[in-house]
mmCIF file of N, CA and C in Angstrom:
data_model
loop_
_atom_site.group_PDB
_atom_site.id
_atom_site.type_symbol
_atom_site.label_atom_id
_atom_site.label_comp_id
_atom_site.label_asym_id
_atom_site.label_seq_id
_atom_site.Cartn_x
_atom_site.Cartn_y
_atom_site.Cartn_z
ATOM 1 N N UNK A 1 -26.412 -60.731 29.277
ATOM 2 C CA UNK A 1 -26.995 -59.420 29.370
ATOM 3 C C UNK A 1 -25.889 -58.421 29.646
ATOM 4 N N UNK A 2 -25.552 -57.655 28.658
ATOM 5 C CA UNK A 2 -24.248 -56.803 28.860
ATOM 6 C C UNK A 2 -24.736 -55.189 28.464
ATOM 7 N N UNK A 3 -23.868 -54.859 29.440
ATOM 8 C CA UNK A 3 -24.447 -52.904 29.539
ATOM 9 C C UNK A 3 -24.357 -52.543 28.753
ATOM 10 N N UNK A 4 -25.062 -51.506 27.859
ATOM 11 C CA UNK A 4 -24.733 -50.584 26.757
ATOM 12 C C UNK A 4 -23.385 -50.194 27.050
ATOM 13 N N UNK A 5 -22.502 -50.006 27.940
ATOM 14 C CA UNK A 5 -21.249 -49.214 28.032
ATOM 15 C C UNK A 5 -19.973 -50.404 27.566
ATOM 16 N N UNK A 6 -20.873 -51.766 27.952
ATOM 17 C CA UNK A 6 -19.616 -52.623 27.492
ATOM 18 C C UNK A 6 -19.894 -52.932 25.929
ATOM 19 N N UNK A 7 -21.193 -53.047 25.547
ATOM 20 C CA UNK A 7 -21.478 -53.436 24.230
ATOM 21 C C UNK A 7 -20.595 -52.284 23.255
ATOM 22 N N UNK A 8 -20.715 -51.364 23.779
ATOM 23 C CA UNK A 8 -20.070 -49.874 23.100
ATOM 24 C C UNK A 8 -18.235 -50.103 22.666
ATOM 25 N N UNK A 9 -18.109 -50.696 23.923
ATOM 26 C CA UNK A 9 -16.615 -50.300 24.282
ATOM 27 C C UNK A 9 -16.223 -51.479 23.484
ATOM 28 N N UNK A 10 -16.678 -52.753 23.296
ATOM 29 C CA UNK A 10 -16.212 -53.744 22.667
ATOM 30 C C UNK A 10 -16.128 -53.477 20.805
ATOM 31 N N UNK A 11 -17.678 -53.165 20.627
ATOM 32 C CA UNK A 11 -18.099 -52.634 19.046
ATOM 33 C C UNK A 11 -16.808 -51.504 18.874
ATOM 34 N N UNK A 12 -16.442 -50.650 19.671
ATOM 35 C CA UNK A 12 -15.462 -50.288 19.079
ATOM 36 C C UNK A 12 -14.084 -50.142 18.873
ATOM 37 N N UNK A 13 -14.166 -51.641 19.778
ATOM 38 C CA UNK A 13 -12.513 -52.179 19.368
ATOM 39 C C UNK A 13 -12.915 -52.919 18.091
ATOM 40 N N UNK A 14 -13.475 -53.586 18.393
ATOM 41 C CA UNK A 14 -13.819 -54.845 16.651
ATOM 42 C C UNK A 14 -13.653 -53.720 15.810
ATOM 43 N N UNK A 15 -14.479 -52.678 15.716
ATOM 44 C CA UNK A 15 -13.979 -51.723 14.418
ATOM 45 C C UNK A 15 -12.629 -51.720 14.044
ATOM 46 N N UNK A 16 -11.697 -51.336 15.740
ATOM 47 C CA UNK A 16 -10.076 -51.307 14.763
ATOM 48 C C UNK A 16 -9.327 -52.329 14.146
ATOM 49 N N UNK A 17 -10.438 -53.495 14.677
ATOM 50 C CA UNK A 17 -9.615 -54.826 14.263
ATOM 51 C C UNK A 17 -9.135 -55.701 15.411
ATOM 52 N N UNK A 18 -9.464 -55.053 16.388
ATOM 53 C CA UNK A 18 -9.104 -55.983 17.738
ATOM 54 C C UNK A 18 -10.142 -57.036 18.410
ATOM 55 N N UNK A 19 -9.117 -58.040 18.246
ATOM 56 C CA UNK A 19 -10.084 -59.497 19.098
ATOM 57 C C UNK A 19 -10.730 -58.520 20.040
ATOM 58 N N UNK A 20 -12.048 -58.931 20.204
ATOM 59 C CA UNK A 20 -12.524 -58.659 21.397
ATOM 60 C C UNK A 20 -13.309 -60.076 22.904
ATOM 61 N N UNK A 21 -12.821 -60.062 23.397
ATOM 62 C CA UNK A 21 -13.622 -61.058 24.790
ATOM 63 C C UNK A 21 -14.080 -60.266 25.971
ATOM 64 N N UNK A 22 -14.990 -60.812 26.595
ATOM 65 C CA UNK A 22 -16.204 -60.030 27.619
ATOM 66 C C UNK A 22 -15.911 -60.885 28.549
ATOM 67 N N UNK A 23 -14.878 -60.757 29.407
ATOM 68 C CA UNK A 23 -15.689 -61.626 30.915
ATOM 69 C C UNK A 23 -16.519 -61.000 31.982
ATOM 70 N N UNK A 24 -17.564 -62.019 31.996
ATOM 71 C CA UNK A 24 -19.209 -61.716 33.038
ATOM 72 C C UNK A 24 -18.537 -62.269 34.343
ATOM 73 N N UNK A 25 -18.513 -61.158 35.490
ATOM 74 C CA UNK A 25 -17.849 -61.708 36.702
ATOM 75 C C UNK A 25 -18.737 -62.863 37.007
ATOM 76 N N UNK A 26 -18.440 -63.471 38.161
ATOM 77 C CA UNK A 26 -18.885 -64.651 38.827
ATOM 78 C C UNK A 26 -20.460 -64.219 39.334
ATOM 79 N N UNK A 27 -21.689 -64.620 38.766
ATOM 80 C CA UNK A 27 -23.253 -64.056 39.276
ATOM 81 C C UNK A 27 -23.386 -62.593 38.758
ATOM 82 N N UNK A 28 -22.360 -62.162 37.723
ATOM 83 C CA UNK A 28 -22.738 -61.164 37.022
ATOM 84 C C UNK A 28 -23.195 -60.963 35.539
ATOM 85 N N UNK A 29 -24.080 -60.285 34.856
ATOM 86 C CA UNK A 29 -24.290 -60.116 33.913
ATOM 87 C C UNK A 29 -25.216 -61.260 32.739
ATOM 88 N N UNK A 30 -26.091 -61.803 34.089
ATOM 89 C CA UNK A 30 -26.924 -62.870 33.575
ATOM 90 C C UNK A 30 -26.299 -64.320 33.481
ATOM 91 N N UNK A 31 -24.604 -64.678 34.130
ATOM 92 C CA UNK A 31 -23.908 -65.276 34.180
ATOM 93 C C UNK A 31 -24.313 -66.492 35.130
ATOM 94 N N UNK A 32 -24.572 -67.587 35.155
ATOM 95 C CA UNK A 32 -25.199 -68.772 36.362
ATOM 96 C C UNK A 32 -24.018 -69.009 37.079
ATOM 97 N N UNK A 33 -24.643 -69.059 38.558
ATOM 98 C CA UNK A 33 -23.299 -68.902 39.333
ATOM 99 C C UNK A 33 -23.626 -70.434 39.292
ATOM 100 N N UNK A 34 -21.916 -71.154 39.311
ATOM 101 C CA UNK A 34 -21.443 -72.374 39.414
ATOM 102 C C UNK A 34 -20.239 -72.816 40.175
ATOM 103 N N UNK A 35 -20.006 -72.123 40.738
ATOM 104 C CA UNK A 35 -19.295 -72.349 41.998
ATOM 105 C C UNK A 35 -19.440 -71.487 43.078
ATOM 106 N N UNK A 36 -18.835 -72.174 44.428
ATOM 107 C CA UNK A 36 -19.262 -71.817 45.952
ATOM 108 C C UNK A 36 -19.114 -70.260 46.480
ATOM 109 N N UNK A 37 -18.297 -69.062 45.093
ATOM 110 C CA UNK A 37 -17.633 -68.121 45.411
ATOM 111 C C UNK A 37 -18.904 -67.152 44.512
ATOM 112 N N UNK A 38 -18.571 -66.105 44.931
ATOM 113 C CA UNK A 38 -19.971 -65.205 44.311
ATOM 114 C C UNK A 38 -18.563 -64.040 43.768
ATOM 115 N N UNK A 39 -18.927 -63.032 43.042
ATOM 116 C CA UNK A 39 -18.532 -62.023 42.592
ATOM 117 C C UNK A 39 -18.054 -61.247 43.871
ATOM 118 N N UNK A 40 -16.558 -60.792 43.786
ATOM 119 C CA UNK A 40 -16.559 -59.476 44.774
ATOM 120 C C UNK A 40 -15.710 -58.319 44.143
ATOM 121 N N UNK A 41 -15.488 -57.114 43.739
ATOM 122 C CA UNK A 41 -14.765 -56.535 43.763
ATOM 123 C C UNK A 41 -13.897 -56.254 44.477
ATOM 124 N N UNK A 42 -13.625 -56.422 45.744
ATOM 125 C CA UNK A 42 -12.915 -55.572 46.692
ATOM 126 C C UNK A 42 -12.139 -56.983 46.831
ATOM 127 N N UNK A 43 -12.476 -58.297 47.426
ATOM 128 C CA UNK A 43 -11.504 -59.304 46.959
ATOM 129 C C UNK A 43 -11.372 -60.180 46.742
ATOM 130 N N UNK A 44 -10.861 -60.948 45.500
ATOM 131 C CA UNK A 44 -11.057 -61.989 45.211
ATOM 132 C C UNK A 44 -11.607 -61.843 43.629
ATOM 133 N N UNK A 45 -11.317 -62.526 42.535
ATOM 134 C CA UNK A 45 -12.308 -62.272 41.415
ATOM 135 C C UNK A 45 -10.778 -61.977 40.548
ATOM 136 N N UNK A 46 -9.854 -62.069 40.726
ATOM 137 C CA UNK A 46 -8.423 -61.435 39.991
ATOM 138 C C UNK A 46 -7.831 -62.304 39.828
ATOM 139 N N UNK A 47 -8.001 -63.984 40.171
ATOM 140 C CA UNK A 47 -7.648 -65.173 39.468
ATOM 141 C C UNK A 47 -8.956 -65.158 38.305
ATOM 142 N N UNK A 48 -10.009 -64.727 38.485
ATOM 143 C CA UNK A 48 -10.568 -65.100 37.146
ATOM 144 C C UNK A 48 -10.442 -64.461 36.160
ATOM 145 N N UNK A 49 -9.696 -62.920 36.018
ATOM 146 C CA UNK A 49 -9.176 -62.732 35.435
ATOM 147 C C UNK A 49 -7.962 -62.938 34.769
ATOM 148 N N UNK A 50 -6.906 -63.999 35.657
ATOM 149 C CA UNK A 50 -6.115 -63.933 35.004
ATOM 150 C C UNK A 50 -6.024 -65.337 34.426
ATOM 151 N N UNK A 51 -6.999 -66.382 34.772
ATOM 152 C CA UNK A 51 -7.499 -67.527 33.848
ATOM 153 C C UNK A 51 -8.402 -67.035 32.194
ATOM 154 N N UNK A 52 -8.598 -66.216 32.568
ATOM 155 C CA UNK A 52 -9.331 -65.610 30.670
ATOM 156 C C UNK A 52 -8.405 -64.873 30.253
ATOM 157 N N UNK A 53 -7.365 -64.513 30.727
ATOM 158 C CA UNK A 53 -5.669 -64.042 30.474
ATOM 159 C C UNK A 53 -5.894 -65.329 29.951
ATOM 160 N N UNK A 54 -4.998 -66.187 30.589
ATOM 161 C CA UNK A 54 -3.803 -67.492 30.240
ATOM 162 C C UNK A 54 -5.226 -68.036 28.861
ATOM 163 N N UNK A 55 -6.482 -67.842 29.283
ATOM 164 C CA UNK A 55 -6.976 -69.116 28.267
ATOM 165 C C UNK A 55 -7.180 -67.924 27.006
ATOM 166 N N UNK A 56 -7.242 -66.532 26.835
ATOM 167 C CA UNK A 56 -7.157 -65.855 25.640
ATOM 168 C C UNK A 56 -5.417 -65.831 24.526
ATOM 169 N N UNK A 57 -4.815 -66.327 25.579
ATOM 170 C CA UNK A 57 -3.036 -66.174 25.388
ATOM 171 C C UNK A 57 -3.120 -67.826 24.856
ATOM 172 N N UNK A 58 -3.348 -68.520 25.448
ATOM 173 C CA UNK A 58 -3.094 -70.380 24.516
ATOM 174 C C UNK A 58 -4.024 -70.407 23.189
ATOM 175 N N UNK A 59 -5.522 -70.022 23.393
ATOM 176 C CA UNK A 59 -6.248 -69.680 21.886
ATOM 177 C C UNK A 59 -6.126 -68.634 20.630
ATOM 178 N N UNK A 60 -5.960 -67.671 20.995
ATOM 179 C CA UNK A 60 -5.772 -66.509 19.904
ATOM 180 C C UNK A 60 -4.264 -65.997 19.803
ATOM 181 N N UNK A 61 -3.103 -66.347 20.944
ATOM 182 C CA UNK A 61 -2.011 -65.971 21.061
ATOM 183 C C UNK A 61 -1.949 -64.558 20.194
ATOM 184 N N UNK A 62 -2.936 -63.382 21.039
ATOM 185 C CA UNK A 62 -2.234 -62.274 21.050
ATOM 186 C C UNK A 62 -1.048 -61.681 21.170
ATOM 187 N N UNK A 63 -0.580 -60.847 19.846
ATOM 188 C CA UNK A 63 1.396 -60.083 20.481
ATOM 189 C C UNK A 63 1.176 -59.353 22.070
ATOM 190 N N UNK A 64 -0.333 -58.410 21.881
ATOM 191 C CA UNK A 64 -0.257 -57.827 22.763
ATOM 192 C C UNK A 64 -1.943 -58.176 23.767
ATOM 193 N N UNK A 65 -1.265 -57.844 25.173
ATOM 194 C CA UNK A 65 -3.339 -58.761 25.868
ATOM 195 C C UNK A 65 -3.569 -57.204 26.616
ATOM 196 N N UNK A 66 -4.286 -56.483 26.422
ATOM 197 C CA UNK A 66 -4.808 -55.667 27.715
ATOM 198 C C UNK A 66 -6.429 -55.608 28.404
ATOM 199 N N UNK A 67 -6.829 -54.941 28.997
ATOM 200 C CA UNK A 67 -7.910 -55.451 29.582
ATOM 201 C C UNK A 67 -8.519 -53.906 29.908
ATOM 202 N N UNK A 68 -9.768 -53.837 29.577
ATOM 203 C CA UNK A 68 -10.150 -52.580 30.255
ATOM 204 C C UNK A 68 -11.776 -53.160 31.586
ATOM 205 N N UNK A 69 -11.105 -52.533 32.792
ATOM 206 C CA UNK A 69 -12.357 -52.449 33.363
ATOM 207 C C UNK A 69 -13.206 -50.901 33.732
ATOM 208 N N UNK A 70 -14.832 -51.608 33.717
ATOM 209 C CA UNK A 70 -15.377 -50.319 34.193
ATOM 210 C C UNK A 70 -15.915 -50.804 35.821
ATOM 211 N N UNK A 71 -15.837 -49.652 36.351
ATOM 212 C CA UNK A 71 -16.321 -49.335 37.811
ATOM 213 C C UNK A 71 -15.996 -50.288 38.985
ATOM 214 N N UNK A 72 -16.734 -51.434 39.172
ATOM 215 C CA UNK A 72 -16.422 -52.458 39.729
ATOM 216 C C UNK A 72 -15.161 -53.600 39.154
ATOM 217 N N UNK A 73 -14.887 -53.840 37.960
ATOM 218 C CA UNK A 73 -14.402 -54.553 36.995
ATOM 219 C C UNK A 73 -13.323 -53.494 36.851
ATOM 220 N N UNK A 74 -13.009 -52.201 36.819
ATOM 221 C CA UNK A 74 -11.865 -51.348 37.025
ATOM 222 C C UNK A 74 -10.982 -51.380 38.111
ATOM 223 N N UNK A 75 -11.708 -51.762 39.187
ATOM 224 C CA UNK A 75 -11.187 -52.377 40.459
ATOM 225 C C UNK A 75 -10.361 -53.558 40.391
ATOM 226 N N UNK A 76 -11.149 -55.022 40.150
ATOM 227 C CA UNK A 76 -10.810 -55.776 39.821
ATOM 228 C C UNK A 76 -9.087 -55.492 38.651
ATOM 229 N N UNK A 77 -9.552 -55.312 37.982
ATOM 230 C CA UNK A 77 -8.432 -54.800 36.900
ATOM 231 C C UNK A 77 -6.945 -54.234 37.449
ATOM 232 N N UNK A 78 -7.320 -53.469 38.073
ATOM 233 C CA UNK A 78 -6.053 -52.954 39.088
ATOM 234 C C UNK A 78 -5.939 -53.557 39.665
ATOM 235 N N UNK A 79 -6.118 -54.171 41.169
ATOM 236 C CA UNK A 79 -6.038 -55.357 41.449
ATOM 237 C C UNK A 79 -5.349 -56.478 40.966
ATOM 238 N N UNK A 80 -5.934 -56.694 39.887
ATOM 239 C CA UNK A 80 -4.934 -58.165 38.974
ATOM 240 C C UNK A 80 -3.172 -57.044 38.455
ATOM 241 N N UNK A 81 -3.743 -56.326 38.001
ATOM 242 C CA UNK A 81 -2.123 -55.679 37.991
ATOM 243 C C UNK A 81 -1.381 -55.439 39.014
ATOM 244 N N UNK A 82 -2.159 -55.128 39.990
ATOM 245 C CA UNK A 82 -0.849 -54.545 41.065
ATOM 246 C C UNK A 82 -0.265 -56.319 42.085
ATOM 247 N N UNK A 83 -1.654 -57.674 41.553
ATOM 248 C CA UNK A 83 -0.747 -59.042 42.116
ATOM 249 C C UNK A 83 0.277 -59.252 40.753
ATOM 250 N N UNK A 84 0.207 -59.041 39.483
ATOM 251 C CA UNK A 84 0.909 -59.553 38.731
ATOM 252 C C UNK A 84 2.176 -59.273 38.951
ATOM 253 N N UNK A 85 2.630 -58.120 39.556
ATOM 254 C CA UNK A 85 4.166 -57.997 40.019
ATOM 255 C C UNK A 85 4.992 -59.515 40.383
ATOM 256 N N UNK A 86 3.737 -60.457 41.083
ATOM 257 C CA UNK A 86 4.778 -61.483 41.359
ATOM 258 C C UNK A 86 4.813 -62.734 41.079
ATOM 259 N N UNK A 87 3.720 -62.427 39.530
ATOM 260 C CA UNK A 87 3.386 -63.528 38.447
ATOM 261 C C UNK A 87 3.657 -63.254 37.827
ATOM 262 N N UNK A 88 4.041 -64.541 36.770
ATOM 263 C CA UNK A 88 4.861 -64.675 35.537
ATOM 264 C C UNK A 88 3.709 -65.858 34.528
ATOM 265 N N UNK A 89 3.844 -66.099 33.219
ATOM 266 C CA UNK A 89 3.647 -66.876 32.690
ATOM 267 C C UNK A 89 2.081 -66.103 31.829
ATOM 268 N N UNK A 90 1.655 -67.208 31.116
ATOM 269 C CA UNK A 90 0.632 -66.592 30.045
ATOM 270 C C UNK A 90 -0.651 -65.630 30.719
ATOM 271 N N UNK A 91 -0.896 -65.821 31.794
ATOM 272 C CA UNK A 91 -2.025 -65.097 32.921
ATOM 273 C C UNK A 91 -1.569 -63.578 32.743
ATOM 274 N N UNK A 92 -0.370 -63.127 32.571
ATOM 275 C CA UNK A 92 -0.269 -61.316 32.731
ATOM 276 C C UNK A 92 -0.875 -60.316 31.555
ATOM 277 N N UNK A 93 -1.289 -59.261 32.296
ATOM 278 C CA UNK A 93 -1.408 -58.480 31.008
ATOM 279 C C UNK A 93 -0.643 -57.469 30.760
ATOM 280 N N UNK A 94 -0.394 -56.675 29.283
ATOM 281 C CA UNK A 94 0.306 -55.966 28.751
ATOM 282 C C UNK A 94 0.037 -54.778 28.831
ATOM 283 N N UNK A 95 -1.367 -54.441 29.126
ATOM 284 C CA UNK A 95 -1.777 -53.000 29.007
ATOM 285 C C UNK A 95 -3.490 -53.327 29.789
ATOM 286 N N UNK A 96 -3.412 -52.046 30.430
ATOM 287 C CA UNK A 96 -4.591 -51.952 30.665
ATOM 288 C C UNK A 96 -5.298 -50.416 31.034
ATOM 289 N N UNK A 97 -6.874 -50.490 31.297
ATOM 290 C CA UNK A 97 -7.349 -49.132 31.437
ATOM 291 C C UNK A 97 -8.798 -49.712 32.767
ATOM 292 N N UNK A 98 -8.579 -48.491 33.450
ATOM 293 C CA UNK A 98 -9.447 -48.590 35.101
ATOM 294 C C UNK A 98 -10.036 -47.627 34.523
ATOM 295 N N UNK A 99 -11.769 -47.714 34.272
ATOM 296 C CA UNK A 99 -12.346 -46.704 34.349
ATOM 297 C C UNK A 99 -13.464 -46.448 35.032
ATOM 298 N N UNK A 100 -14.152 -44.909 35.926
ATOM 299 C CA UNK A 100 -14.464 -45.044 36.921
ATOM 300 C C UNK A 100 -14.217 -46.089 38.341
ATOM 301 N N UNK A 101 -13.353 -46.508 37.846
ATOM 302 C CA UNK A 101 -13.208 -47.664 39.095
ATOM 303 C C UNK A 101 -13.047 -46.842 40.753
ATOM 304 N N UNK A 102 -13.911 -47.755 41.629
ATOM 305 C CA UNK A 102 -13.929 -47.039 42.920
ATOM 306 C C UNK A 102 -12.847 -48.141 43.998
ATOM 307 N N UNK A 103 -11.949 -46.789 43.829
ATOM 308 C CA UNK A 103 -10.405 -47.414 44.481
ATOM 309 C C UNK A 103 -10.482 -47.685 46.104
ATOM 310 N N UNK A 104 -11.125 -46.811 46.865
ATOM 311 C CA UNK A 104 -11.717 -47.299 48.053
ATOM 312 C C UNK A 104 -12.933 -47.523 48.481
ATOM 313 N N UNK A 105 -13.338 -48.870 48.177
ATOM 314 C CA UNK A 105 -14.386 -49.925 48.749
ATOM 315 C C UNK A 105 -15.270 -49.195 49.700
ATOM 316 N N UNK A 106 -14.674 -49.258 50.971
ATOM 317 C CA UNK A 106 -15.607 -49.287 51.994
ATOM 318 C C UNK A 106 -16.559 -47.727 51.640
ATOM 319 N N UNK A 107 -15.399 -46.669 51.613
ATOM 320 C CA UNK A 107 -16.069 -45.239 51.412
ATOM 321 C C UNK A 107 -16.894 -45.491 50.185
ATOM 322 N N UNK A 108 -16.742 -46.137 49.011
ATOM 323 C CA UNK A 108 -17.898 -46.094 48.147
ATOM 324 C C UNK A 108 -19.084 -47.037 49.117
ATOM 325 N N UNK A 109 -18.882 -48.059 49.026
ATOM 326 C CA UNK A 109 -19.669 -48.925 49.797
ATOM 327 C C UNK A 109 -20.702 -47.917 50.743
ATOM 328 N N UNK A 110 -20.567 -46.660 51.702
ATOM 329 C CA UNK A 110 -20.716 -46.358 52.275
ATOM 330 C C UNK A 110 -21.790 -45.040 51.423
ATOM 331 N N UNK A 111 -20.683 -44.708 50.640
ATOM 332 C CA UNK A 111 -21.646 -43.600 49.422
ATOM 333 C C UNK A 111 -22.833 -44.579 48.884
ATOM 334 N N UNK A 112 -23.023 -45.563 48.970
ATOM 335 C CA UNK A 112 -23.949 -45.805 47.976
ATOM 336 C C UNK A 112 -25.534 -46.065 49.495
ATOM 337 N N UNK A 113 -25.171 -45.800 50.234
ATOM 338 C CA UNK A 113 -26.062 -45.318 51.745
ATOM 339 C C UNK A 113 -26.864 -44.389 51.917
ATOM 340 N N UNK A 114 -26.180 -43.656 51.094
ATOM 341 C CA UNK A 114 -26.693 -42.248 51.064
ATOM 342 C C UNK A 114 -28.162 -42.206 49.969
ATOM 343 N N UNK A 115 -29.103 -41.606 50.709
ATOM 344 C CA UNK A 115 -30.303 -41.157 50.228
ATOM 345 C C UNK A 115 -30.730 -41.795 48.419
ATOM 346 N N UNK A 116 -29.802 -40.521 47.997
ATOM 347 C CA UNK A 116 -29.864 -40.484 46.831
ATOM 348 C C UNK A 116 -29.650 -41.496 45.592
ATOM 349 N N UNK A 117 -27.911 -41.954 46.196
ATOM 350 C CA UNK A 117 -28.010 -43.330 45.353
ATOM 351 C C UNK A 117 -28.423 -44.516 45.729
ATOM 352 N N UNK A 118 -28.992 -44.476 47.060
ATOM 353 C CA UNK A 118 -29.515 -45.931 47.166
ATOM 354 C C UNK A 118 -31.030 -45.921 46.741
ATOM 355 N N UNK A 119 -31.396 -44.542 46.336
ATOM 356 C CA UNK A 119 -32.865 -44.624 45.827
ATOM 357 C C UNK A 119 -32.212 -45.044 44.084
ATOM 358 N N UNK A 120 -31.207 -44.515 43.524
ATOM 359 C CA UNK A 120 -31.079 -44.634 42.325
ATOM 360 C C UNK A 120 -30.454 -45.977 42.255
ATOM 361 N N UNK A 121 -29.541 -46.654 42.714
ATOM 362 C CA UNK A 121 -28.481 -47.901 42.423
ATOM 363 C C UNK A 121 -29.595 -49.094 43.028
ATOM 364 N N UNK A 122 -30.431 -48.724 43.733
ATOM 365 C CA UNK A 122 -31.168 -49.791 43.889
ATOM 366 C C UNK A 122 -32.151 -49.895 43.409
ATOM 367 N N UNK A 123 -33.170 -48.737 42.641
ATOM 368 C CA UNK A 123 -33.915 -49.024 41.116
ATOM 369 C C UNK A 123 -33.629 -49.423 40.183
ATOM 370 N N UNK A 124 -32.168 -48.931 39.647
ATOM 371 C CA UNK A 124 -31.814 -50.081 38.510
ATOM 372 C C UNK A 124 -31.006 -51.026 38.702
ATOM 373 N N UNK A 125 -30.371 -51.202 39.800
ATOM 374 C CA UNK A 125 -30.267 -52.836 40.619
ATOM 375 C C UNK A 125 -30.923 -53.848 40.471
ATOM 376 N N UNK A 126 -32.000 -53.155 41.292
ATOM 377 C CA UNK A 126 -33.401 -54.222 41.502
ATOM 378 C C UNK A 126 -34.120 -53.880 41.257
ATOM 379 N N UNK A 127 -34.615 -53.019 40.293
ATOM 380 C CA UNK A 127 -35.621 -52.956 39.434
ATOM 381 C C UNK A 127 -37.047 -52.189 39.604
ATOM 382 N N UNK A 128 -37.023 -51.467 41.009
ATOM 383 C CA UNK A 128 -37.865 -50.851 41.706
ATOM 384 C C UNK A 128 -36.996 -49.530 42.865
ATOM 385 N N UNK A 129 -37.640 -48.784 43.227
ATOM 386 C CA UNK A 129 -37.159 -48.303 44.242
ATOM 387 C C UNK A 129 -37.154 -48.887 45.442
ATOM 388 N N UNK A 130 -35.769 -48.343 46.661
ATOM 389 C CA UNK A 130 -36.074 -49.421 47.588
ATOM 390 C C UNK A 130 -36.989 -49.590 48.232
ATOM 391 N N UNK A 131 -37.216 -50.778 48.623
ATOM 392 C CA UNK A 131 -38.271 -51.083 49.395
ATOM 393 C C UNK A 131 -39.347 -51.484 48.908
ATOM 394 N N UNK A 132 -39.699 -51.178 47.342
ATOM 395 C CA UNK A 132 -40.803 -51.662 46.512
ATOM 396 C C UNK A 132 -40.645 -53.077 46.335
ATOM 397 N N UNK A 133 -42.034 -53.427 46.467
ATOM 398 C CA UNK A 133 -42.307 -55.217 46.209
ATOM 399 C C UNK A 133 -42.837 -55.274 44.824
#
């Protein structure tokens, strides 16, 4: 189950001709969680990116690998770039793009408290407004 924003963003790389791959974080995106670790943005989740690095680099051996994340997954994204400084080998990437990504956690974490978006992020979260059964 993938957002209109990623379905978008992928359809229009394939147009220019670019491989495209989707990784569904860990319990994200209709994804069955199968191991003991759940999805986090803030930390952790930046070895699994850089295992769909190394395993897109041994199968398709791209010249060039970049990665775009949105919001949460923009996080992540930066993240894996700013550990790659002190990794080497097929896991790195060449280029990348953070979009909307929320660079400090807790203060978003904290925005999403507020009135407004927790009436909105938690209707289309969970599918109701809060508190609805």
């Amino acid at each position: 189950l993938l957002l209109r924003y990623v379905r978008a963003q992928a359809a229009a790389a394939d147009a220019r001709g670019w491989r495209v791959a989707v990784l569904n974080m860990r319990s994200c995106g209709g994804s069955p969680v199968t191991s003991p670790r759940f999805f986090s943005a803030r930390r952790g989740s930046t070895d699994d990116v850089r295992a769909a690095a190394a395993w897109i680099r041994q199968r398709w051996r791209p010249p060039t690998l970049a990665a775009v994340g949105w919001s949460n997954s923009g996080t992540i994204v930066c993240n894996a770039l700013a550990e790659q400084a002190s990794k080497t080998g097929e896991a790195r990437l060449d280029a990348a793009c953070c979009l909307a990504a929320p660079l400090d956690m807790p203060l978003s974490s904290r925005n999403f408290e507020r009135p407004w978006h927790r009436n909105v992020y938690d209707r289309s979260i969970g599918g109701g407004p809060a508190g609805e059964k």
